[in-house]
CSV table of C-alpha atoms in Angstrom, one decimal:
chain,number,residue,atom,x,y,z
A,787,UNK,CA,-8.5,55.0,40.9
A,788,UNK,CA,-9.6,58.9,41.1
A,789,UNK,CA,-7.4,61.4,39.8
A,790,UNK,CA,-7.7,65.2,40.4
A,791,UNK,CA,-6.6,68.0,37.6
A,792,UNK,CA,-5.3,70.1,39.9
A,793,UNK,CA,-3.6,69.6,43.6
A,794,UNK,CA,-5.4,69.2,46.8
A,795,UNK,CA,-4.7,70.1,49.6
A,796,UNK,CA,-5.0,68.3,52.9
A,797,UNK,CA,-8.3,69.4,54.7
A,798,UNK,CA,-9.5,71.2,51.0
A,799,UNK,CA,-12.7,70.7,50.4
A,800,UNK,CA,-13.9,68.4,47.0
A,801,UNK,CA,-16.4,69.4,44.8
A,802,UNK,CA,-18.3,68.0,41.7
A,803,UNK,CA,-20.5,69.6,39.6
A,804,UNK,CA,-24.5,68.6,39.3
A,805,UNK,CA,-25.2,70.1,36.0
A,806,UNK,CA,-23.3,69.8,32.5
A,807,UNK,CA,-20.6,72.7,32.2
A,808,UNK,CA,-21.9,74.1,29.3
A,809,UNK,CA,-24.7,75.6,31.7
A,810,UNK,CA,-25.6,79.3,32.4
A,811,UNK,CA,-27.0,81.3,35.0
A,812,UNK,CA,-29.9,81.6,35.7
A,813,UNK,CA,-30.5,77.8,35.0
A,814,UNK,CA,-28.1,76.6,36.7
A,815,UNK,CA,-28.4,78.3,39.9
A,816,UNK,CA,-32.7,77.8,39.5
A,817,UNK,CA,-31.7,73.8,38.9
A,818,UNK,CA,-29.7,73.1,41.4
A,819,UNK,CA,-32.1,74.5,43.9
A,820,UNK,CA,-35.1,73.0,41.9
A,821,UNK,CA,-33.6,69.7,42.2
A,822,UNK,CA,-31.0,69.0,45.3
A,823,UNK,CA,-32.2,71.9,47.5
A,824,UNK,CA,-28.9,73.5,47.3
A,825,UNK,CA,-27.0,76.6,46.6
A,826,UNK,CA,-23.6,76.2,45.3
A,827,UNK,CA,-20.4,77.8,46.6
A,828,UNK,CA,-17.7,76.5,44.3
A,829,UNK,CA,-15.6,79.1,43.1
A,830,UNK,CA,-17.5,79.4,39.4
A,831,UNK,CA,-20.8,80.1,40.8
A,832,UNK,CA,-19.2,82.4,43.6
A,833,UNK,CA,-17.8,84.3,40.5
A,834,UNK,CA,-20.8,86.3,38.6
A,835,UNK,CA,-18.3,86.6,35.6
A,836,UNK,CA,-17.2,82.8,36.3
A,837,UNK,CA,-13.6,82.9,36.0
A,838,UNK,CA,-13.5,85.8,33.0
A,839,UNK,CA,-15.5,83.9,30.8
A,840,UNK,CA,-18.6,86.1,30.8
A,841,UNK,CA,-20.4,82.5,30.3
A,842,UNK,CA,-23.8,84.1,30.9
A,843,UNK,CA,-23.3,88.0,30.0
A,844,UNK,CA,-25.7,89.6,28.3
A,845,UNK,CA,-24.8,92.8,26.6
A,846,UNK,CA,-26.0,95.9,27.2
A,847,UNK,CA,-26.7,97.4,24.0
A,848,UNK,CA,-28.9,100.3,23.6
A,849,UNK,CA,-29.3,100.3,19.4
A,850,UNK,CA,-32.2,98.2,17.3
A,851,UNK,CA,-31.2,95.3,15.2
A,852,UNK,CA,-32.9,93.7,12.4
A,853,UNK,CA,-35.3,90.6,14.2
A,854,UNK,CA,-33.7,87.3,13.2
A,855,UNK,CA,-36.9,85.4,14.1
A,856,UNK,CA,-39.8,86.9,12.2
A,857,UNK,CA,-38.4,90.1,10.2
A,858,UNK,CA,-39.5,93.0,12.3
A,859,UNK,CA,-37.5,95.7,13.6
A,860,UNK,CA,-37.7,95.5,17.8
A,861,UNK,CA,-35.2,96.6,20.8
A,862,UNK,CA,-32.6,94.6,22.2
A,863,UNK,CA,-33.8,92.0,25.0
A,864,UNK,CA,-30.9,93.2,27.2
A,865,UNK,CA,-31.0,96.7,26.9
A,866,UNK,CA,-29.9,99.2,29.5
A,867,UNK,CA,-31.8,102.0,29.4
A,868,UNK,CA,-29.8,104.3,31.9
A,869,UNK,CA,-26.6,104.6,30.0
A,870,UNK,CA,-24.4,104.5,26.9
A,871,UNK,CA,-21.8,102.0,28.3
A,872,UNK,CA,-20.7,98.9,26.8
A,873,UNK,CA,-21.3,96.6,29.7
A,874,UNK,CA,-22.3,93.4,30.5
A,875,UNK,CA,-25.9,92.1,32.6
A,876,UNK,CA,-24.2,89.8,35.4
A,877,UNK,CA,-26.1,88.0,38.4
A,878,UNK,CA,-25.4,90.6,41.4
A,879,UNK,CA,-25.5,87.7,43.5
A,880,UNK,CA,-24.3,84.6,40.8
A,881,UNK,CA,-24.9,81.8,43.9
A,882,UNK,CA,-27.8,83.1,45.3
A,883,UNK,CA,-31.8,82.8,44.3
A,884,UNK,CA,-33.7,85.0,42.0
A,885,UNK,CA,-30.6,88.0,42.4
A,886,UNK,CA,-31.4,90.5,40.3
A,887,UNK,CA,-29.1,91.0,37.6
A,888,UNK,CA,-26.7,94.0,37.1
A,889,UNK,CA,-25.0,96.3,34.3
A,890,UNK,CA,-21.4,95.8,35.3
A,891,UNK,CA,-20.2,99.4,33.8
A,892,UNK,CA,-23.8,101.4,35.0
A,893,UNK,CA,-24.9,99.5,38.0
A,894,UNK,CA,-28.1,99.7,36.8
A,895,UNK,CA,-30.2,96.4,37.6
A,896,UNK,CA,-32.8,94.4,36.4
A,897,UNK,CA,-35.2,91.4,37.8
A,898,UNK,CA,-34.1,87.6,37.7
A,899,UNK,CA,-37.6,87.5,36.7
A,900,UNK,CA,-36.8,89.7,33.7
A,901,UNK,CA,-33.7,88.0,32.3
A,902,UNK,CA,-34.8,84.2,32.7
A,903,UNK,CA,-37.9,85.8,30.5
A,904,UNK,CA,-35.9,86.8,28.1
A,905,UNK,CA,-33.0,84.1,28.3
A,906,UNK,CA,-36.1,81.5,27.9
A,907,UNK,CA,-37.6,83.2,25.4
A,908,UNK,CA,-34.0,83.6,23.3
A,909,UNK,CA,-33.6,79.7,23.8
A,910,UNK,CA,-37.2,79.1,22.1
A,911,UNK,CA,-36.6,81.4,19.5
A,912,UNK,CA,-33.4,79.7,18.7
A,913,UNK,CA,-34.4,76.4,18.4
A,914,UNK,CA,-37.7,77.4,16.3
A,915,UNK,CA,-34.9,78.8,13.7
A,916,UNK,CA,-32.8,75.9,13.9
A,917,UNK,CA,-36.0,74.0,12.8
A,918,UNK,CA,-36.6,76.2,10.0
A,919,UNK,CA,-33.5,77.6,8.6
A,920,UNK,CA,-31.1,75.0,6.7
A,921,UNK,CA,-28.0,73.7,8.4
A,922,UNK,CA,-25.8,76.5,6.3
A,923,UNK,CA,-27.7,79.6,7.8
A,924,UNK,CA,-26.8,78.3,11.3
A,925,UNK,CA,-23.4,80.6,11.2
A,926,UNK,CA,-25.7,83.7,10.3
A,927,UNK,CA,-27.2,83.1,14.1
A,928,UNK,CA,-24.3,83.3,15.4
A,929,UNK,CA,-23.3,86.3,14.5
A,930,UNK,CA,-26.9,87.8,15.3
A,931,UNK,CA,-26.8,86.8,18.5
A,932,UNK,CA,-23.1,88.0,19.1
A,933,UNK,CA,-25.2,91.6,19.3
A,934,UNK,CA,-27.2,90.5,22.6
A,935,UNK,CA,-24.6,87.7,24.1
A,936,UNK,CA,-21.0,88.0,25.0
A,937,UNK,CA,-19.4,85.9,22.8
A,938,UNK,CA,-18.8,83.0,25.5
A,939,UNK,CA,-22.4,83.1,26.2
A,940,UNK,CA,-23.8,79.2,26.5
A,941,UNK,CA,-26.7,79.8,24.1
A,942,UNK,CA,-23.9,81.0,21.7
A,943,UNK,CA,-21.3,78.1,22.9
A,944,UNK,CA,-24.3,75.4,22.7
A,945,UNK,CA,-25.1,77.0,19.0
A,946,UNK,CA,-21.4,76.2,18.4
A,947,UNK,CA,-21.7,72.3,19.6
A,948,UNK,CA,-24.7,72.0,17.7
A,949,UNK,CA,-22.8,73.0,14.4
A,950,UNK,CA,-20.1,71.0,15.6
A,951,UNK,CA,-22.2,68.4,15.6
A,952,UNK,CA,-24.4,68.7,12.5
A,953,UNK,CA,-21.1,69.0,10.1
A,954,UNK,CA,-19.4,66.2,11.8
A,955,UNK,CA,-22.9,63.6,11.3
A,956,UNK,CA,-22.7,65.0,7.8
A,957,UNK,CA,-19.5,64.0,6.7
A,958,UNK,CA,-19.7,61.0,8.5
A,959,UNK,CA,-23.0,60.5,6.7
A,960,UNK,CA,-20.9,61.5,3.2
A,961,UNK,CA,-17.8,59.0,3.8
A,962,UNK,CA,-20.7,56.2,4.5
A,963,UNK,CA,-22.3,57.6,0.8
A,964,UNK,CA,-18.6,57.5,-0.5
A,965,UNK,CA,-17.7,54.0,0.7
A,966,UNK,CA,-21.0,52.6,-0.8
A,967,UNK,CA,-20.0,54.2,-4.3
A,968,UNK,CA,-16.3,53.0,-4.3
A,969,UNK,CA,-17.8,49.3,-3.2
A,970,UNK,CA,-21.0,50.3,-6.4
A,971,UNK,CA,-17.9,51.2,-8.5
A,972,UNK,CA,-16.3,48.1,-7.9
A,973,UNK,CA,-18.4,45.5,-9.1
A,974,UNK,CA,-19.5,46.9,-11.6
């Protein structure tokens, strides 16, 4: 038996996704094509700020900020050169190939090129300071890269399940420690 979240009507067309949710555009968009030949037109990938969420904004920020990665002082990935709004990069064209990518308050816009660079780029650096930095200075990334992402972003959101993650392997990892000491205790 199949059940649907939400009501369908007779004649509506049903969808299912390809990719996990958790994934952004460009990606997911570039995957889909990359693997099923395919351009989605479900409502989310119709939607450039899928449903609100700002899922794959970028903010435009024109300030510096101190480098996370390797302690230099460098521009923000993101941005926009033409104004002083607070706006967000969005895909012009979220469900098509390659759109270019556009400030939502300035209309100024950039390469698809450009922001899968940079996106790419942002996901390597990440994961190298995962590698290095101890579990307890994850947080501290977060609220770095809160200055380039909208908050929703899913580099930020897969930061998040990675934490999640970590502390919840941890504790299990303590209670197991914790069990073994009570049985230790026991005996002796």
């Amino acid at each position: 038996v199949v059940r649907a979240q939400t009501y369908i009507k007779k004649g509506q067309q049903i969808t299912t996704r390809y990719l996990p949710p958790w994934e952004g555009q460009p990606k997911r968009v570039d995957q889909l094509w990359k693997h099923w030949q395919f351009i989605c037109h479900c409502d989310r990938c119709k939607d450039p700020s899928e449903f609100g969420t700002y899922f794959s904004a970028i903010k435009y920020n024109n300030t510096y900020f101190w480098c996370i990665f390797c302690c230099c002082t460098f521009p923000h990935f993101f941005r926009c050169k033409k104004c002083n709004l607070n706006g967000y990069w969005l895909p012009m064209h979220s469900n098509k190939i390659a759109s270019p990518w556009i400030c939502d308050k300035c209309e100024r816009k950039v390469s698809h090129n450009e922001i899968e660079e940079k996106m790419t780029l942002l996901d390597d650096k990440i994961k190298e300071w995962m590698l290095k930095q101890p579990h307890e200075n994850w947080p501290e990334l977060l609220s770095k890269l809160n200055e380039d992402l909208h908050s929703n972003h899913y580099l930020i959101f897969g930061l998040k399940k990675k934490i999640v993650s970590t502390v919840s392997f941890l504790l299990r990892k303590m209670l197991a420690l914790k069990k073994v000491w009570a049985v230790i205790l026991f005996f002796s």
